[in-house]
Coordinates of C-alpha atoms in Angstrom, one line a residue:
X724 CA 0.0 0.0 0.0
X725 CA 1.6 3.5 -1.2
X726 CA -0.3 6.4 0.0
X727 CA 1.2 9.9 1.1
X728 CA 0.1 9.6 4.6
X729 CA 0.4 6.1 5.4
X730 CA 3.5 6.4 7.6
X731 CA 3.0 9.9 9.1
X732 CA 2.3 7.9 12.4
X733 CA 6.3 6.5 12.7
X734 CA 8.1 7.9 15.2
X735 CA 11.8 7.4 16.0
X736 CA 13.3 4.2 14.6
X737 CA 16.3 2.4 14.1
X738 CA 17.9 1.4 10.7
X739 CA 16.5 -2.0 10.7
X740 CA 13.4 -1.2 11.8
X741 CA 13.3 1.7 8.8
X742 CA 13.6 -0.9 6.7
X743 CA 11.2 -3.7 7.7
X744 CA 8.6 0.1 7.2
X745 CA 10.4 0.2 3.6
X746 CA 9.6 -3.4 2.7
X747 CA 6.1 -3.0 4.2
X748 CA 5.6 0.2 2.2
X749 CA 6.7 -1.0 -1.2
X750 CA 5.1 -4.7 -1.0
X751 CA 1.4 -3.9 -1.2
X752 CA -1.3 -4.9 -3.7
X753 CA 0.5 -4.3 -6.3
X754 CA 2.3 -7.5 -5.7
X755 CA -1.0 -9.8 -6.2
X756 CA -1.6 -8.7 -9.7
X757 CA 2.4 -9.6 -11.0
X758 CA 2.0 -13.7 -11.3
X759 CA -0.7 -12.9 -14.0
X760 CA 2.0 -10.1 -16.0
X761 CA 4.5 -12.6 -15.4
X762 CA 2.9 -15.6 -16.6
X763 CA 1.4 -13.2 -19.9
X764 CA 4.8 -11.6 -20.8
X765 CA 7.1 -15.0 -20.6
X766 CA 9.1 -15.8 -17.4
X767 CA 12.7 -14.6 -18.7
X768 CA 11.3 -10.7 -20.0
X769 CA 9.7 -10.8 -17.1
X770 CA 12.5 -11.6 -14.7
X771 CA 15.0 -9.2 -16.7
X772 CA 12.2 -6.1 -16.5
X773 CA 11.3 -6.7 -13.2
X774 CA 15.4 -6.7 -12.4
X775 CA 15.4 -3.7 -14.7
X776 CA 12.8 -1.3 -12.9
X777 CA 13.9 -2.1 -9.8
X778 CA 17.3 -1.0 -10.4
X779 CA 15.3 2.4 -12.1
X780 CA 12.9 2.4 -8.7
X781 CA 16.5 2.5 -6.7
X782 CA 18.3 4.9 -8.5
X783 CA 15.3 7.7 -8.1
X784 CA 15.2 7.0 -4.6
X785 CA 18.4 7.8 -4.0
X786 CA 17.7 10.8 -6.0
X787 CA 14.5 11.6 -3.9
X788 CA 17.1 11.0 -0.5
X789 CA 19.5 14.0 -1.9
X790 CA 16.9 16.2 -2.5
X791 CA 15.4 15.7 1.1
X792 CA 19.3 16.1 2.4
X793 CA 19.3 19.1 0.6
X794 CA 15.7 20.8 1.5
X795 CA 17.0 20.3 5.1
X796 CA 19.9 22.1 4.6
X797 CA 18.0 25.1 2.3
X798 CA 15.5 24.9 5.7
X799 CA 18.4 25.1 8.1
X800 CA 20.4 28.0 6.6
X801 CA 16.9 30.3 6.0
X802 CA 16.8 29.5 10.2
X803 CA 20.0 30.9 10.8
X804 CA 19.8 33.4 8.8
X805 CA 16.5 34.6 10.8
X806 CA 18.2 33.7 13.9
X807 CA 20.6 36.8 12.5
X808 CA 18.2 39.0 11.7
X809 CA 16.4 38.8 14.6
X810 CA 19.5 39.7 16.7
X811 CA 20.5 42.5 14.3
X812 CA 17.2 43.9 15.2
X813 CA 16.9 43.2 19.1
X814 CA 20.7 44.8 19.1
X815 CA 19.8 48.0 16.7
X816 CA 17.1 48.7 19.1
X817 CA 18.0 47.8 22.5
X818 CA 20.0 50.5 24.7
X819 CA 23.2 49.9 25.6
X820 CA 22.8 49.2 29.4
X821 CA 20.2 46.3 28.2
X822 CA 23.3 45.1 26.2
X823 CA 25.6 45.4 29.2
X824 CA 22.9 43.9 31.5
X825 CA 21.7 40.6 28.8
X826 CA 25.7 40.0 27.7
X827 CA 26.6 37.4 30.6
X828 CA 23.4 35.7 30.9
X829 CA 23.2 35.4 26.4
X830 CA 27.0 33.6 26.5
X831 CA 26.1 31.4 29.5
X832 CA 22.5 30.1 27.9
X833 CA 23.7 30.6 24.2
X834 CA 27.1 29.2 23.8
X835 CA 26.4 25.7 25.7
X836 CA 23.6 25.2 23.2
X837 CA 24.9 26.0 20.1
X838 CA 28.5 23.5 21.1
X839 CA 25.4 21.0 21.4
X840 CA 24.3 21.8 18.0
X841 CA 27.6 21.9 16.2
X842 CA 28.4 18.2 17.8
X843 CA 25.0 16.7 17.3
X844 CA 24.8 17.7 13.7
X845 CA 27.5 19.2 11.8
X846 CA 26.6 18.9 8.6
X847 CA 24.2 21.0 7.5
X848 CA 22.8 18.0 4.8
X849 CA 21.3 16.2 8.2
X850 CA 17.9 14.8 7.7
X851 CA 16.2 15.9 10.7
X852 CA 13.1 17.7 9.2
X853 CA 10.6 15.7 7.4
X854 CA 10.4 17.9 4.2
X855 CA 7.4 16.1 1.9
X856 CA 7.6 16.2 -1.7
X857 CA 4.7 18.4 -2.3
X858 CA 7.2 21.2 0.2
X859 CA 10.2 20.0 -1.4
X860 CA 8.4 20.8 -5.4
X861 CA 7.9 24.0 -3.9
X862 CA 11.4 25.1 -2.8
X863 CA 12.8 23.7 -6.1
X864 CA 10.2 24.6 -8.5
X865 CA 8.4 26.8 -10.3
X866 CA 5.0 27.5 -10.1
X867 CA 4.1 25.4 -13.1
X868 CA 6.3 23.0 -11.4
X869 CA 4.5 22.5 -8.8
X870 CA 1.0 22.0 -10.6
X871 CA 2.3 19.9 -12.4
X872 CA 3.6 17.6 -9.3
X873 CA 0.3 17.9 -7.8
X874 CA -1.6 16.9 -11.2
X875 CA 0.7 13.6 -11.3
X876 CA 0.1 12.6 -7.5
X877 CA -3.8 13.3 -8.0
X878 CA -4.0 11.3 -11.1
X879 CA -2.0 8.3 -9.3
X880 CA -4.5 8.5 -6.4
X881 CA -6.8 8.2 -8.3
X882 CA -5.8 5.3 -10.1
X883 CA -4.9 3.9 -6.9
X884 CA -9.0 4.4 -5.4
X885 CA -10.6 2.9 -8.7
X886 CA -7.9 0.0 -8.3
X887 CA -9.2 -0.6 -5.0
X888 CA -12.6 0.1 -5.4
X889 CA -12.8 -2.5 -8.1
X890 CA -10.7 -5.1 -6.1
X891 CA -13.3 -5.4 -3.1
X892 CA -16.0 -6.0 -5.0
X893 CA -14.3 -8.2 -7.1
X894 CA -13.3 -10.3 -4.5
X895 CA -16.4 -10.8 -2.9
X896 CA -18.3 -11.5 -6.4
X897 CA -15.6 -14.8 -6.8
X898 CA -15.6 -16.0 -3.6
X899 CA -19.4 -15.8 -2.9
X900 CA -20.9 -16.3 -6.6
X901 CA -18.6 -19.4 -6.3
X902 CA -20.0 -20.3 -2.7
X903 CA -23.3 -19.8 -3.8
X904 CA -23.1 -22.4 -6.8
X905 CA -20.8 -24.9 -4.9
X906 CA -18.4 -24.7 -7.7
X907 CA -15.8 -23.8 -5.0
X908 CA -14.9 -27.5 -4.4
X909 CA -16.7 -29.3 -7.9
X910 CA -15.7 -27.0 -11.0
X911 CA -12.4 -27.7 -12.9
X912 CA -9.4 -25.0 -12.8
X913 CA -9.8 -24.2 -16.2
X914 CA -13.4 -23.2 -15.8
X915 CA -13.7 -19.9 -17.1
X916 CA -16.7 -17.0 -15.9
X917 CA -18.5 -14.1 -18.3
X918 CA -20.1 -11.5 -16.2
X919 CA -23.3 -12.3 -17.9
X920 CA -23.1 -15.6 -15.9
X921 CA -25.9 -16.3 -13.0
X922 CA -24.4 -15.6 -9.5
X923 CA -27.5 -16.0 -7.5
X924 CA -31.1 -16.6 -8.8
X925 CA -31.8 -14.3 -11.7
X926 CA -28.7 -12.1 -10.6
X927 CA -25.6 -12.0 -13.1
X928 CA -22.6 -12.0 -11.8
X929 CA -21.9 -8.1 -12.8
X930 CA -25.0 -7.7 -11.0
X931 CA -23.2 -9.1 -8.0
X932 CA -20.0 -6.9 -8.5
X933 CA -22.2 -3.9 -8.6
X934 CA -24.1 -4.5 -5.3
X935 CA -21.0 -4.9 -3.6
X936 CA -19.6 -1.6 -5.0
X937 CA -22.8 0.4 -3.7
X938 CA -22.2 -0.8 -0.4
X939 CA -18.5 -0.6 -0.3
X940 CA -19.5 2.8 -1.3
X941 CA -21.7 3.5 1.3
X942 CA -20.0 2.2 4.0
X943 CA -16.4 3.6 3.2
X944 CA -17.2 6.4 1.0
X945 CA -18.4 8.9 3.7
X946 CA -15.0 8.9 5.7
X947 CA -13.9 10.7 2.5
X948 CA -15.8 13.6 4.0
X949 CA -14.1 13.4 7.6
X950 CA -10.4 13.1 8.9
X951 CA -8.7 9.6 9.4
X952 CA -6.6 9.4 12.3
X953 CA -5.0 7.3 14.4
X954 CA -4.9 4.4 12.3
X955 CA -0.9 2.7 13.6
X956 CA -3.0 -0.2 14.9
X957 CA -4.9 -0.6 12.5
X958 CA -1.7 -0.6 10.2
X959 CA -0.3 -3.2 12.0
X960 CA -3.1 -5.7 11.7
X961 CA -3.3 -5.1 8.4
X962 CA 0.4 -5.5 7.7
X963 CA 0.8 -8.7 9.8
X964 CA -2.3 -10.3 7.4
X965 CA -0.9 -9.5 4.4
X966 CA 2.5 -11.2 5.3
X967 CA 0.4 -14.1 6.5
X968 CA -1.0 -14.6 3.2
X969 CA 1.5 -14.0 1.0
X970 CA 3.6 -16.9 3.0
X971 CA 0.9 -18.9 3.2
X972 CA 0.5 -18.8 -1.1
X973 CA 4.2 -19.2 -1.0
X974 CA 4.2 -23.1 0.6
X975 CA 1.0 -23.7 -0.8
X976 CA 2.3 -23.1 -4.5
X977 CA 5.6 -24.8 -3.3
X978 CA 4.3 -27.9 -2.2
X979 CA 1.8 -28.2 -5.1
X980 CA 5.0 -28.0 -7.2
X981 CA 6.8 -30.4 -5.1
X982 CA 4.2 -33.2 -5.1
X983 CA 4.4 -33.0 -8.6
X984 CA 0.8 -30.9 -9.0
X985 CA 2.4 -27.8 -10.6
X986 CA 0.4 -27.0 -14.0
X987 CA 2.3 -24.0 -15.3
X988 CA 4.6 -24.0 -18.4
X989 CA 4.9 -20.5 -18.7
X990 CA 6.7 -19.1 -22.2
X991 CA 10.0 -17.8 -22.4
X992 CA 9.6 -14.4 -23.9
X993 CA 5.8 -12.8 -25.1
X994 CA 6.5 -9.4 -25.9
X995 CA 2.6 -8.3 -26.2
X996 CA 2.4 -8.4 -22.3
X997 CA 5.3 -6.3 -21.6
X998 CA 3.1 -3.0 -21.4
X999 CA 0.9 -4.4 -18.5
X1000 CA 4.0 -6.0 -17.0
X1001 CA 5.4 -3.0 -17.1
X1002 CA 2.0 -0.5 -15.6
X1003 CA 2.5 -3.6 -12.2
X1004 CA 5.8 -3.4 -11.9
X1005 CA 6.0 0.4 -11.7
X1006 CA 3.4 0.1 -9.6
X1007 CA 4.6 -2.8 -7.2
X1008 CA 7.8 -0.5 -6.8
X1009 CA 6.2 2.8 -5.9
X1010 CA 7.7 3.9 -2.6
X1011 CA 9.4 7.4 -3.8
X1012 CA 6.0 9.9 -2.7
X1013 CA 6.3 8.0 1.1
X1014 CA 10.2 8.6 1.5
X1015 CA 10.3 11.8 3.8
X1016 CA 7.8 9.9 6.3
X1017 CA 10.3 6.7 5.8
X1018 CA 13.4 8.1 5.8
X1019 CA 13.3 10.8 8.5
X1020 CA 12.4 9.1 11.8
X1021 CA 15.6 6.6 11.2
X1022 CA 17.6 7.7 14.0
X1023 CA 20.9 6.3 12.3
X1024 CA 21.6 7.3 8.5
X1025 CA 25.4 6.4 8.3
X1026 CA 24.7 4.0 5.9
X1027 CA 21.4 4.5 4.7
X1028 CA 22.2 3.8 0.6
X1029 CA 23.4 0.1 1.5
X1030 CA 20.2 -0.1 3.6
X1031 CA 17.7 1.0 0.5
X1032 CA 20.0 -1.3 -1.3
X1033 CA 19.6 -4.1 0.4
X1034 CA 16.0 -3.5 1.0
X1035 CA 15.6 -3.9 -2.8
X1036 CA 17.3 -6.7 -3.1
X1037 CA 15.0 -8.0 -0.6
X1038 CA 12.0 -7.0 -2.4
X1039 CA 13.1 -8.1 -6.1
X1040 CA 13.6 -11.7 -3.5
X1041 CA 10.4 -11.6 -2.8
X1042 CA 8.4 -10.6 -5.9
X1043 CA 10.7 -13.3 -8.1
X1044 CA 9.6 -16.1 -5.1
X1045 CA 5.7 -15.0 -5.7
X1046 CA 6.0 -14.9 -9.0
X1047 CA 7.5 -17.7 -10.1
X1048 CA 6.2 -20.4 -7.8
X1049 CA 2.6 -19.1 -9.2
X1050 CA 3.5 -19.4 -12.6
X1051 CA 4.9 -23.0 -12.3
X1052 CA 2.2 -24.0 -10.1
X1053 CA -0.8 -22.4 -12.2
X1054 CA -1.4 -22.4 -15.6
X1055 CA -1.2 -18.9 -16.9
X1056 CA -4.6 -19.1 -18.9
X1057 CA -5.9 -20.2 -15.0
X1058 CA -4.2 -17.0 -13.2
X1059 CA -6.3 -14.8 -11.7
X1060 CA -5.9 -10.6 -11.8
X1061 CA -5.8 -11.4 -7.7
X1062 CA -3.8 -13.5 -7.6
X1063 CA -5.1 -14.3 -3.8
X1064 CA -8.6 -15.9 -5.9
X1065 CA -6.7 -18.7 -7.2
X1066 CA -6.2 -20.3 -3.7
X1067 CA -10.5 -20.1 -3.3
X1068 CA -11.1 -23.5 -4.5
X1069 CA -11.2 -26.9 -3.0
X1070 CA -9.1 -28.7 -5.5
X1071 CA -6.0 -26.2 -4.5
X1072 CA -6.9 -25.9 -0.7
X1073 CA -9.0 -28.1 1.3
X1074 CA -9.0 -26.4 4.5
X1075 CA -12.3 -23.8 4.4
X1076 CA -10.7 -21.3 6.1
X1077 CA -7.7 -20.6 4.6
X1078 CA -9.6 -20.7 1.4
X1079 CA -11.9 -18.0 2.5
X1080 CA -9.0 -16.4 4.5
X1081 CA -7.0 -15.7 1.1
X1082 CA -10.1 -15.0 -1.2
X1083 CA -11.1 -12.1 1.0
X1084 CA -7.9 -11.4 1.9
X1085 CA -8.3 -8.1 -0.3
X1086 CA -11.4 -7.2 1.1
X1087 CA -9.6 -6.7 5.0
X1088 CA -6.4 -4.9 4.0
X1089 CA -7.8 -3.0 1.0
X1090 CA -10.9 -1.5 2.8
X1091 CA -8.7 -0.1 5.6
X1092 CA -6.6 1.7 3.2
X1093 CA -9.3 3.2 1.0
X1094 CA -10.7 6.0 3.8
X1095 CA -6.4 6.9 4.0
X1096 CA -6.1 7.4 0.7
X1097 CA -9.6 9.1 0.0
X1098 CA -8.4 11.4 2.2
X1099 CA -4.9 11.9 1.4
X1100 CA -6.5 13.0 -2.2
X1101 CA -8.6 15.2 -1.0
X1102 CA -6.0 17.2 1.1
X1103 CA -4.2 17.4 -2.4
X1104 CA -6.5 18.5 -4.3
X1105 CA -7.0 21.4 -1.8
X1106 CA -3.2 22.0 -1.7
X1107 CA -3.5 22.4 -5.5
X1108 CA -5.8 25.1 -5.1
X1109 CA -5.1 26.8 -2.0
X1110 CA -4.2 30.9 -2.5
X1111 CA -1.8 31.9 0.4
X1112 CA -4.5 33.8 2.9
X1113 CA -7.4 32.5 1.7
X1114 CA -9.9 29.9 3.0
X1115 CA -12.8 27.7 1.4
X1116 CA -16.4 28.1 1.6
X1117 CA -17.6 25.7 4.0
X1118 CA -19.9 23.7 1.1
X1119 CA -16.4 23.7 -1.2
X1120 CA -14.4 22.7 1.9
X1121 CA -16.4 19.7 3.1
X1122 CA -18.7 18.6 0.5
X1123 CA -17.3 20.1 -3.4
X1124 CA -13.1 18.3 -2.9
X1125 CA -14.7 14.8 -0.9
X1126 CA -17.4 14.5 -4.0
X1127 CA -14.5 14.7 -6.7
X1128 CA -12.7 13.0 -4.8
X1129 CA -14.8 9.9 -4.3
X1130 CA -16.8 9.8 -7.3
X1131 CA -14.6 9.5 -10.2
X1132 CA -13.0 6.2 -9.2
X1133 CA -16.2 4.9 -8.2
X1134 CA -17.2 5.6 -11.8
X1135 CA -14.5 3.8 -12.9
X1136 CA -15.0 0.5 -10.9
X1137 CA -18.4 0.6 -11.9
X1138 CA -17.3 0.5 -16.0
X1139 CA -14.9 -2.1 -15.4
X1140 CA -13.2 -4.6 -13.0
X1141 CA -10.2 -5.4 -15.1
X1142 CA -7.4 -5.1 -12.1
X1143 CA -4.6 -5.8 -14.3
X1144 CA -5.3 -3.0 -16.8
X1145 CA -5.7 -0.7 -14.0
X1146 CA -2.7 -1.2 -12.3
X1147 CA -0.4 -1.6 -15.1
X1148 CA -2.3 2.0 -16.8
X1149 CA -1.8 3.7 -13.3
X1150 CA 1.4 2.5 -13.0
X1151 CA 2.7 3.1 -16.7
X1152 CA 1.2 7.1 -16.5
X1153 CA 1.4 8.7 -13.2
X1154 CA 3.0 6.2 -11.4
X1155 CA 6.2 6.8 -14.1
X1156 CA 5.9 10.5 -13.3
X1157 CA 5.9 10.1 -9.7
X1158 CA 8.5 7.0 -10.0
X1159 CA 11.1 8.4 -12.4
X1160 CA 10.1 12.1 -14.0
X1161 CA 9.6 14.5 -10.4
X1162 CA 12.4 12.5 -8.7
X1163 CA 15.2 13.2 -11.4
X1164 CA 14.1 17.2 -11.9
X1165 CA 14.3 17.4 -7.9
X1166 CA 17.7 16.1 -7.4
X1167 CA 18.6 18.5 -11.0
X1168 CA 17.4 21.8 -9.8
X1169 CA 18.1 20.7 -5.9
X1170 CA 22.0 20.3 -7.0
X1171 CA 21.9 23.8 -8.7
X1172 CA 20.0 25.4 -6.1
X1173 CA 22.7 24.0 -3.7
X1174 CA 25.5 25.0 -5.2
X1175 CA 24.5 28.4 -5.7
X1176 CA 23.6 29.0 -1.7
X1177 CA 26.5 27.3 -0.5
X1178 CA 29.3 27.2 -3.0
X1179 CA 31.0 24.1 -4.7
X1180 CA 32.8 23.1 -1.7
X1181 CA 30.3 22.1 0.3
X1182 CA 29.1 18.2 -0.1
X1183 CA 26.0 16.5 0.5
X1184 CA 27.0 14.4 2.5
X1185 CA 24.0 12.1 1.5
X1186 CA 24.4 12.6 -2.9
X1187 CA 23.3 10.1 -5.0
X1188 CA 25.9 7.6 -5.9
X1189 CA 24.8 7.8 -9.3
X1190 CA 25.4 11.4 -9.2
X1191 CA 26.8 12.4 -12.7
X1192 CA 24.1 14.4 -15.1
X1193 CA 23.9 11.8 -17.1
X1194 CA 21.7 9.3 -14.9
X1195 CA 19.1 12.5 -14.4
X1196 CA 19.0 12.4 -18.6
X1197 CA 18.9 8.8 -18.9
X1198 CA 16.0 8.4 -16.5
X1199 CA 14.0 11.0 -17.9
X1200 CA 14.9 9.3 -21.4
X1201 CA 13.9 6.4 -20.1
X1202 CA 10.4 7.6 -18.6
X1203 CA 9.6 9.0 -22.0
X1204 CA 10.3 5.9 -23.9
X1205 CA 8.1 3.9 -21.7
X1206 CA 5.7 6.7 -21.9
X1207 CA 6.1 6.5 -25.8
X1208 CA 5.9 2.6 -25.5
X1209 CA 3.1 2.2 -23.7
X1210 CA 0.7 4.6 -25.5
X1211 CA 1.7 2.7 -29.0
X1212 CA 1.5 0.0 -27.6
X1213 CA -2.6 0.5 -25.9
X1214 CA -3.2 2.5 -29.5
X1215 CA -2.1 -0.8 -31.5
X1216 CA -4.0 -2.9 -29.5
X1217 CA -7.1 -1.2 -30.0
X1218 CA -6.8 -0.8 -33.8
X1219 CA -6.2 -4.2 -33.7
X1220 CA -9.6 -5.4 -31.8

């Protein structure tokens, strides 16, 4: 799950436990809809992309790390330099015996304190503020800058709400439309569903997907119009199922494999999924918007590259494992968008509850995240529009920004429940602008900016170890080829149908 706001409730934490938040952050649902890419695009593009863009997703964090390094320091010298106007005032004004009178008691209070300072952090690059990316677009860009910034993260969070949206319901419509007609436990793998096929009585099964919409609607849409706080616990719980499940799919795929069950002969190479494969993996590595919340309360930061570096590694572990026991275990005309829906039968898992555990499995985790980012989008959209003095009418404020907000995706869940195709579209569009395009003009006009206010002998002490010019060109070459790719590539296909 990868929402702006998700981690604003961490509080001072060590290295390690910085990056157990990291892994949590970037594995989220994203991860459920990559066995079906995987087993659509061929194993070996697959494995070399997914290699590929995670490599990308770590150089633009780094990039994302320098510019926060940076912000501090910009924030830092604007405080001293108040500090020094304020004194050149109180001095220019104050009479001389008040100078005589305050000069012992300022060196005894002042000089103590400031020692502290210079010991605790003496470079001015210290991460100690938690600058977001919405203040850092601000310091470092122009005005059309920042609209733009705010455009891409609204469009992602959007994407991100009709994804979820759609993924309730459609959870729900399988595991219940399959209850309802038994064909949980007596229906072969390769049975295949329309949406025009009875769930219950007279009702199809898009029928069914639309009555649970409404009343995920209902019941999750009005906290769009209030604040969400204190949700850690909640968090937690949700965290600690979604590792349950994901091992749990893990063994189960591994022993089916093992005993010899194992049904998928996935092809080597398919080059007509690549532009979905590449919309989830974008998606699936989406952690640079969340980085201030991450990176700040990590009370150590020595080494805090080899830490992101190894938390990647860690991740690209754990999306190859998915992946590839699901397509040697399933048949890839059998995966499922979720891929948790494929462990709801009887013939793959006979215990009851684990089957109904994993096939509403989205339902638990994805409906505590919706209200977040709901409101996370809202605040945006008011950022966006916000004029420095001014405040909204009360009918703008709380019911104008929750209704755009809320209905668009809801729209779009209700035209279609094609996960796939909305995660690898959100991905591929906003998610490359927030994954690749704002990160490398940050860290471009953050290094200029820099070196004007303090002067080429200064060093960030946390720079990008990728931190010649030409990785900010390559990366923005390389957003606008996929851009380029993708589009053809959705244009084609339509000509083509």
């Amino acid at each position: 799950m990868k929402t702006l706001s998700l981690t604003s409730e961490i509080t001072q934490a060590g290295s390690s436990v910085g990056l157990v938040y990291m892994f949590n952050l970037i594995v989220g649902t994203g991860a459920l809809t990559m066995p079906k890419a995987f087993a659509t695009a061929g194993w070996l593009v697959s494995l070399v992309l997914l290699v590929f863009l995670g490599f990308m997703s770590f150089v633009t964090t780094t990039f994302v790390i320098e510019a926060m390094a940076a912000a501090n320091a910009q924030l830092r010298w604007k405080r001293m330099e108040n500090l020094k106007e304020e004194e050149d005032d109180d001095s220019s004004t104050a009479s001389d015996s008040d100078v005589l009178i305050r000069d012992n008691y300022e060196r005894a209070e002042k000089r103590p304190i400031l020692s502290v300072q210079k010991r605790g952090s003496p470079n001015p690059f210290e991460i100690t503020d938690r600058v977001e990316m919405g203040q850092m677009a601000s310091m470092f860009f122009n005005k059309v800058g920042v609209n733009l910034f705010y455009f891409c993260i609204i469009v992602y969070l959007y994407g991100d709400l009709a994804i979820y949206a759609a993924a309730v319901p459609f959870s729900l419509m399988q595991v219940t439309c399959s209850a309802a007609g038994n064909d949980s436990c007596g229906v072969e793998a390769d049975t295949k569903y329309n949406d025009t096929d009875r769930c219950w009585g007279p009702l199809r099964r898009v029928d069914a997907y639309r009555i649970y919409l409404a009343i995920f609607t209902l019941l999750l849409g009005p906290f769009t119009f209030f604040d969400v706080q204190k949700t850690k616990y909640l968090q937690i719980l949700t965290s600690l199922m979604r590792w349950i499940a994901f091992a749990v799919m893990i063994v189960l795929a591994l022993v089916r494999i093992g005993h010899g069950q194992g049904e998928g002969h996935p092809p080597l190479a398919d080059f007509s999924g690549v532009r979905n494969l590449f919309g989830v993996c974008v998606y699936s590595f989406m952690c640079q918007h969340s980085l201030p919340s991450l990176i700040t309360p990590v009370s150590s930061k020595r080494h805090l590259t080899r830490l992101v570096f190894l938390d990647y590694l860690l991740i690209l572990a754990f999306y190859g494992l998915l992946s590839f026991t699901a397509i040697f275990c399933f048949r890839g005309d059998s995966l499922m968008d979720m891929y948790t829906l494929n462990f709801a039968r009887c013939d793959v898992v006979r215990l009851a509850a684990v089957r109904f555990f994993l096939g509403l499995f989205p339902v638990f985790t994805i409906s505590t995240n919706f209200p977040i980012i709901a409101v996370t989008l809202r605040n945006n959209w008011k950022t966006l529009f916000h004029r420095e003095g001014g405040t909204y009418p009360w009918v703008v404020d709380r019911v104008v920004f929750p209704t755009i907000t809320l209905v668009p995706p809801v729209l779009v869940a209700f035209c279609t429940h094609d996960l796939e195709s909305l995660v690898g579209i959100t991905g591929a569009y906003a998610g490359t602008g927030i994954q690749y395009v704002i990160p490398a003009f940050l860290v471009y006009h953050c290094r200029r900016d820099t070196q004007l206010a303090f002067g080429c002998g200064v060093s960030n002490k946390h720079r990008s170890p990728f931190r010649h010019t030409f990785w900010v060109g390559f990366v923005l070459l390389w957003a606008f080829s996929c851009f380029i790719f993708v589009t053809a590539n959705i244009v084609l296909s339509e000509t083509k149908l």
